[in-house]
């Protein structure tokens, strides 16, 4: 957790140093732009790729506590002891407008589906 905090602080310093950004940079730093990776996200393809690399991590959403979408409380307890997680890019607990909410829900649905399928591999 402390490495994640240090990484986050470093990222904030780097972003703060860039006072002039191009439109493309602004798009990726906007809440919706940060979720643009979902346009190409496909659970079947992503699971197959992860398994080919022996990557059994589950997707988590940062917020006022980490959430692992798609798992019951019992599964989360089991997953926390046996599986690793990775944070979903662009996902957090602040939703800025209806369009952002649409993309956020798409990300949550993706994570639910991915995690439900990956859990079986992770727990083996």
mmCIF file of N, CA and C in Angstrom, residues 18-97:
data_model
loop_
_atom_site.group_PDB
_atom_site.id
_atom_site.type_symbol
_atom_site.label_atom_id
_atom_site.label_comp_id
_atom_site.label_asym_id
_atom_site.label_seq_id
_atom_site.Cartn_x
_atom_site.Cartn_y
_atom_site.Cartn_z
ATOM 1 N N UNK A 18 3.627 19.734 -15.542
ATOM 2 C CA UNK A 18 3.224 19.984 -16.912
ATOM 3 C C UNK A 18 2.083 20.994 -16.934
ATOM 4 N N UNK A 19 2.428 22.273 -17.014
ATOM 5 C CA UNK A 19 1.418 23.328 -16.958
ATOM 6 C C UNK A 19 0.687 23.489 -18.281
ATOM 7 N N UNK A 20 1.345 23.163 -19.404
ATOM 8 C CA UNK A 20 0.703 23.259 -20.708
ATOM 9 C C UNK A 20 0.528 21.851 -21.244
ATOM 10 N N UNK A 21 -0.721 21.515 -21.566
ATOM 11 C CA UNK A 21 -0.953 20.192 -22.108
ATOM 12 C C UNK A 21 -1.665 20.300 -23.445
ATOM 13 N N UNK A 22 -1.432 19.317 -24.279
ATOM 14 C CA UNK A 22 -2.067 19.279 -25.591
ATOM 15 C C UNK A 22 -3.486 18.758 -25.427
ATOM 16 N N UNK A 23 -4.349 18.936 -26.440
ATOM 17 C CA UNK A 23 -5.705 18.388 -26.358
ATOM 18 C C UNK A 23 -5.716 16.883 -26.122
ATOM 19 N N UNK A 24 -4.777 16.149 -26.745
ATOM 20 C CA UNK A 24 -4.732 14.697 -26.529
ATOM 21 C C UNK A 24 -4.421 14.379 -25.075
ATOM 22 N N UNK A 25 -3.523 15.139 -24.460
ATOM 23 C CA UNK A 25 -3.205 14.922 -23.052
ATOM 24 C C UNK A 25 -4.404 15.258 -22.179
ATOM 25 N N UNK A 26 -5.116 16.312 -22.523
ATOM 26 C CA UNK A 26 -6.284 16.682 -21.740
ATOM 27 C C UNK A 26 -7.349 15.602 -21.815
ATOM 28 N N UNK A 27 -7.487 14.964 -22.989
ATOM 29 C CA UNK A 27 -8.490 13.910 -23.148
ATOM 30 C C UNK A 27 -8.196 12.732 -22.230
ATOM 31 N N UNK A 28 -6.926 12.332 -22.122
ATOM 32 C CA UNK A 28 -6.601 11.174 -21.300
ATOM 33 C C UNK A 28 -6.618 11.506 -19.816
ATOM 34 N N UNK A 29 -6.521 12.792 -19.456
ATOM 35 C CA UNK A 29 -6.569 13.132 -18.050
ATOM 36 C C UNK A 29 -7.978 13.486 -17.595
ATOM 37 N N UNK A 30 -8.921 13.631 -18.518
ATOM 38 C CA UNK A 30 -10.307 13.865 -18.124
ATOM 39 C C UNK A 30 -10.876 12.567 -17.568
ATOM 40 N N UNK A 31 -11.898 12.642 -16.738
ATOM 41 C CA UNK A 31 -12.470 11.415 -16.170
ATOM 42 C C UNK A 31 -12.920 10.421 -17.240
ATOM 43 N N UNK A 32 -13.538 10.909 -18.305
ATOM 44 C CA UNK A 32 -14.011 10.005 -19.357
ATOM 45 C C UNK A 32 -12.838 9.521 -20.198
ATOM 46 N N UNK A 33 -11.888 10.408 -20.502
ATOM 47 C CA UNK A 33 -10.716 10.014 -21.272
ATOM 48 C C UNK A 33 -9.910 8.927 -20.581
ATOM 49 N N UNK A 34 -9.874 8.955 -19.260
ATOM 50 C CA UNK A 34 -9.136 7.944 -18.501
ATOM 51 C C UNK A 34 -9.795 6.568 -18.594
ATOM 52 N N UNK A 35 -11.048 6.540 -19.038
ATOM 53 C CA UNK A 35 -11.760 5.266 -19.200
ATOM 54 C C UNK A 35 -11.833 4.825 -20.663
ATOM 55 N N UNK A 36 -11.170 5.540 -21.548
ATOM 56 C CA UNK A 36 -11.254 5.229 -22.971
ATOM 57 C C UNK A 36 -10.723 3.827 -23.302
ATOM 58 N N UNK A 37 -9.903 3.252 -22.446
ATOM 59 C CA UNK A 37 -9.397 1.895 -22.661
ATOM 60 C C UNK A 37 -10.535 0.879 -22.726
ATOM 61 N N UNK A 38 -11.701 1.236 -22.166
ATOM 62 C CA UNK A 38 -12.842 0.321 -22.172
ATOM 63 C C UNK A 38 -13.404 0.105 -23.574
ATOM 64 N N UNK A 39 -13.116 1.017 -24.503
ATOM 65 C CA UNK A 39 -13.596 0.852 -25.877
ATOM 66 C C UNK A 39 -13.049 -0.425 -26.509
ATOM 67 N N UNK A 40 -11.820 -0.802 -26.159
ATOM 68 C CA UNK A 40 -11.206 -2.004 -26.714
ATOM 69 C C UNK A 40 -11.239 -3.187 -25.741
ATOM 70 N N UNK A 41 -11.752 -2.985 -24.555
ATOM 71 C CA UNK A 41 -11.739 -4.054 -23.553
ATOM 72 C C UNK A 41 -12.702 -5.174 -23.946
ATOM 73 N N UNK A 42 -12.222 -6.390 -23.864
ATOM 74 C CA UNK A 42 -13.037 -7.572 -24.148
ATOM 75 C C UNK A 42 -12.656 -8.632 -23.122
ATOM 76 N N UNK A 43 -13.610 -9.052 -22.328
ATOM 77 C CA UNK A 43 -13.319 -9.975 -21.229
ATOM 78 C C UNK A 43 -12.686 -11.261 -21.742
ATOM 79 N N UNK A 44 -13.243 -11.859 -22.792
ATOM 80 C CA UNK A 44 -12.697 -13.124 -23.307
ATOM 81 C C UNK A 44 -11.246 -12.979 -23.741
ATOM 82 N N UNK A 45 -10.976 -11.951 -24.517
ATOM 83 C CA UNK A 45 -9.611 -11.708 -24.999
ATOM 84 C C UNK A 45 -8.673 -11.390 -23.842
ATOM 85 N N UNK A 46 -9.138 -10.559 -22.912
ATOM 86 C CA UNK A 46 -8.288 -10.141 -21.796
ATOM 87 C C UNK A 46 -7.989 -11.290 -20.840
ATOM 88 N N UNK A 47 -8.972 -12.155 -20.614
ATOM 89 C CA UNK A 47 -8.741 -13.345 -19.769
ATOM 90 C C UNK A 47 -7.717 -14.258 -20.441
ATOM 91 N N UNK A 48 -7.901 -14.519 -21.729
ATOM 92 C CA UNK A 48 -6.964 -15.394 -22.452
ATOM 93 C C UNK A 48 -5.549 -14.837 -22.403
ATOM 94 N N UNK A 49 -5.413 -13.529 -22.600
ATOM 95 C CA UNK A 49 -4.088 -12.905 -22.554
ATOM 96 C C UNK A 49 -3.477 -13.017 -21.150
ATOM 97 N N UNK A 50 -4.276 -12.730 -20.133
ATOM 98 C CA UNK A 50 -3.775 -12.811 -18.751
ATOM 99 C C UNK A 50 -3.335 -14.229 -18.414
ATOM 100 N N UNK A 51 -4.129 -15.213 -18.810
ATOM 101 C CA UNK A 51 -3.775 -16.608 -18.512
ATOM 102 C C UNK A 51 -2.502 -17.020 -19.239
ATOM 103 N N UNK A 52 -2.306 -16.519 -20.448
ATOM 104 C CA UNK A 52 -1.083 -16.862 -21.192
ATOM 105 C C UNK A 52 0.160 -16.321 -20.498
ATOM 106 N N UNK A 53 -0.024 -15.300 -19.664
ATOM 107 C CA UNK A 53 1.091 -14.714 -18.924
ATOM 108 C C UNK A 53 1.070 -15.086 -17.442
ATOM 109 N N UNK A 54 0.235 -16.064 -17.073
ATOM 110 C CA UNK A 54 0.088 -16.492 -15.677
ATOM 111 C C UNK A 54 -0.222 -15.314 -14.752
ATOM 112 N N UNK A 55 -1.059 -14.418 -15.223
ATOM 113 C CA UNK A 55 -1.475 -13.245 -14.461
ATOM 114 C C UNK A 55 -2.903 -13.484 -13.978
ATOM 115 N N UNK A 56 -3.058 -13.806 -12.710
ATOM 116 C CA UNK A 56 -4.356 -14.162 -12.150
ATOM 117 C C UNK A 56 -4.946 -13.045 -11.287
ATOM 118 N N UNK A 57 -4.417 -11.836 -11.435
ATOM 119 C CA UNK A 57 -4.893 -10.728 -10.615
ATOM 120 C C UNK A 57 -6.334 -10.365 -10.956
ATOM 121 N N UNK A 58 -7.031 -9.883 -9.948
ATOM 122 C CA UNK A 58 -8.407 -9.432 -10.103
ATOM 123 C C UNK A 58 -8.419 -7.907 -10.199
ATOM 124 N N UNK A 59 -9.443 -7.374 -10.860
ATOM 125 C CA UNK A 59 -9.587 -5.930 -10.954
ATOM 126 C C UNK A 59 -10.223 -5.382 -9.691
ATOM 127 N N UNK A 60 -9.694 -4.285 -9.204
ATOM 128 C CA UNK A 60 -10.236 -3.604 -8.021
ATOM 129 C C UNK A 60 -10.480 -2.141 -8.363
ATOM 130 N N UNK A 61 -11.411 -1.548 -7.624
ATOM 131 C CA UNK A 61 -11.726 -0.137 -7.803
ATOM 132 C C UNK A 61 -11.329 0.591 -6.525
ATOM 133 N N UNK A 62 -10.538 1.637 -6.692
ATOM 134 C CA UNK A 62 -10.119 2.444 -5.552
ATOM 135 C C UNK A 62 -11.250 3.380 -5.163
ATOM 136 N N UNK A 63 -11.318 3.677 -3.903
ATOM 137 C CA UNK A 63 -12.325 4.602 -3.398
ATOM 138 C C UNK A 63 -12.113 4.759 -1.912
ATOM 139 N N UNK A 64 -13.167 4.835 -1.191
ATOM 140 C CA UNK A 64 -13.075 4.894 0.264
ATOM 141 C C UNK A 64 -12.900 3.474 0.797
ATOM 142 N N UNK A 65 -11.957 2.809 0.248
ATOM 143 C CA UNK A 65 -11.714 1.404 0.503
ATOM 144 C C UNK A 65 -11.721 0.697 -0.839
ATOM 145 N N UNK A 66 -10.918 -0.308 -0.963
ATOM 146 C CA UNK A 66 -10.829 -1.034 -2.225
ATOM 147 C C UNK A 66 -12.041 -1.951 -2.388
ATOM 148 N N UNK A 67 -12.607 -1.961 -3.589
ATOM 149 C CA UNK A 67 -13.730 -2.832 -3.892
ATOM 150 C C UNK A 67 -13.338 -3.770 -5.022
ATOM 151 N N UNK A 68 -13.757 -5.029 -4.918
ATOM 152 C CA UNK A 68 -13.510 -6.007 -5.967
ATOM 153 C C UNK A 68 -14.871 -6.379 -6.556
ATOM 154 N N UNK A 69 -15.242 -5.763 -7.681
ATOM 155 C CA UNK A 69 -16.572 -5.989 -8.250
ATOM 156 C C UNK A 69 -16.812 -7.440 -8.671
ATOM 157 N N UNK A 70 -18.055 -7.884 -8.501
ATOM 158 C CA UNK A 70 -18.464 -9.188 -8.991
ATOM 159 C C UNK A 70 -18.313 -10.334 -8.018
ATOM 160 N N UNK A 71 -17.746 -10.068 -6.834
ATOM 161 C CA UNK A 71 -17.523 -11.149 -5.879
ATOM 162 C C UNK A 71 -18.374 -10.936 -4.627
ATOM 163 N N UNK A 72 -18.813 -12.039 -4.050
ATOM 164 C CA UNK A 72 -19.537 -11.960 -2.782
ATOM 165 C C UNK A 72 -18.545 -11.653 -1.666
ATOM 166 N N UNK A 73 -19.057 -11.301 -0.495
ATOM 167 C CA UNK A 73 -18.175 -11.012 0.643
ATOM 168 C C UNK A 73 -17.285 -12.211 0.965
ATOM 169 N N UNK A 74 -17.852 -13.406 0.893
ATOM 170 C CA UNK A 74 -17.072 -14.624 1.171
ATOM 171 C C UNK A 74 -15.975 -14.814 0.122
ATOM 172 N N UNK A 75 -16.316 -14.584 -1.134
ATOM 173 C CA UNK A 75 -15.323 -14.718 -2.199
ATOM 174 C C UNK A 75 -14.229 -13.665 -2.069
ATOM 175 N N UNK A 76 -14.604 -12.463 -1.664
ATOM 176 C CA UNK A 76 -13.612 -11.396 -1.482
ATOM 177 C C UNK A 76 -12.627 -11.781 -0.389
ATOM 178 N N UNK A 77 -13.128 -12.311 0.721
ATOM 179 C CA UNK A 77 -12.249 -12.739 1.808
ATOM 180 C C UNK A 77 -11.280 -13.806 1.317
ATOM 181 N N UNK A 78 -11.790 -14.763 0.566
ATOM 182 C CA UNK A 78 -10.944 -15.825 0.023
ATOM 183 C C UNK A 78 -9.951 -15.256 -0.997
ATOM 184 N N UNK A 79 -10.420 -14.369 -1.846
ATOM 185 C CA UNK A 79 -9.562 -13.792 -2.880
ATOM 186 C C UNK A 79 -8.453 -12.937 -2.273
ATOM 187 N N UNK A 80 -8.752 -12.226 -1.185
ATOM 188 C CA UNK A 80 -7.747 -11.371 -0.557
ATOM 189 C C UNK A 80 -6.582 -12.183 0.003
ATOM 190 N N UNK A 81 -6.831 -13.426 0.364
ATOM 191 C CA UNK A 81 -5.748 -14.248 0.894
ATOM 192 C C UNK A 81 -5.001 -15.007 -0.195
ATOM 193 N N UNK A 82 -5.663 -15.282 -1.329
ATOM 194 C CA UNK A 82 -5.040 -16.125 -2.347
ATOM 195 C C UNK A 82 -4.735 -15.418 -3.662
ATOM 196 N N UNK A 83 -5.362 -14.306 -3.920
ATOM 197 C CA UNK A 83 -5.211 -13.624 -5.211
ATOM 198 C C UNK A 83 -4.614 -12.236 -5.004
ATOM 199 N N UNK A 84 -4.068 -11.716 -6.043
ATOM 200 C CA UNK A 84 -3.613 -10.329 -6.016
ATOM 201 C C UNK A 84 -4.622 -9.488 -6.783
ATOM 202 N N UNK A 85 -4.532 -8.195 -6.612
ATOM 203 C CA UNK A 85 -5.434 -7.293 -7.321
ATOM 204 C C UNK A 85 -4.622 -6.234 -8.056
ATOM 205 N N UNK A 86 -5.284 -5.582 -8.970
ATOM 206 C CA UNK A 86 -4.719 -4.416 -9.645
ATOM 207 C C UNK A 86 -5.843 -3.398 -9.768
ATOM 208 N N UNK A 87 -5.479 -2.144 -9.690
ATOM 209 C CA UNK A 87 -6.467 -1.081 -9.724
ATOM 210 C C UNK A 87 -6.871 -0.782 -11.158
ATOM 211 N N UNK A 88 -8.155 -0.567 -11.350
ATOM 212 C CA UNK A 88 -8.674 -0.247 -12.679
ATOM 213 C C UNK A 88 -8.316 1.189 -13.038
ATOM 214 N N UNK A 89 -7.693 1.387 -14.192
ATOM 215 C CA UNK A 89 -7.343 2.741 -14.624
ATOM 216 C C UNK A 89 -8.596 3.600 -14.803
ATOM 217 N N UNK A 90 -8.555 4.797 -14.256
ATOM 218 C CA UNK A 90 -9.643 5.744 -14.443
ATOM 219 C C UNK A 90 -10.847 5.542 -13.551
ATOM 220 N N UNK A 91 -10.798 4.546 -12.672
ATOM 221 C CA UNK A 91 -11.952 4.244 -11.818
ATOM 222 C C UNK A 91 -11.675 4.738 -10.400
ATOM 223 N N UNK A 92 -12.655 5.364 -9.813
ATOM 224 C CA UNK A 92 -12.560 5.843 -8.447
ATOM 225 C C UNK A 92 -13.954 6.042 -7.890
ATOM 226 N N UNK A 93 -14.055 6.772 -6.809
ATOM 227 C CA UNK A 93 -15.365 6.950 -6.184
ATOM 228 C C UNK A 93 -15.994 8.304 -6.479
ATOM 229 N N UNK A 94 -15.390 9.085 -7.378
ATOM 230 C CA UNK A 94 -15.950 10.374 -7.757
ATOM 231 C C UNK A 94 -16.448 10.279 -9.198
ATOM 232 N N UNK A 95 -17.733 10.562 -9.382
ATOM 233 C CA UNK A 95 -18.336 10.560 -10.708
ATOM 234 C C UNK A 95 -18.770 11.993 -10.995
ATOM 235 N N UNK A 96 -18.308 12.528 -12.124
ATOM 236 C CA UNK A 96 -18.472 13.958 -12.374
ATOM 237 C C UNK A 96 -19.749 14.356 -13.101
ATOM 238 N N UNK A 97 -20.293 13.485 -13.952
ATOM 239 C CA UNK A 97 -21.494 13.838 -14.708
ATOM 240 C C UNK A 97 -22.137 12.562 -15.260
#
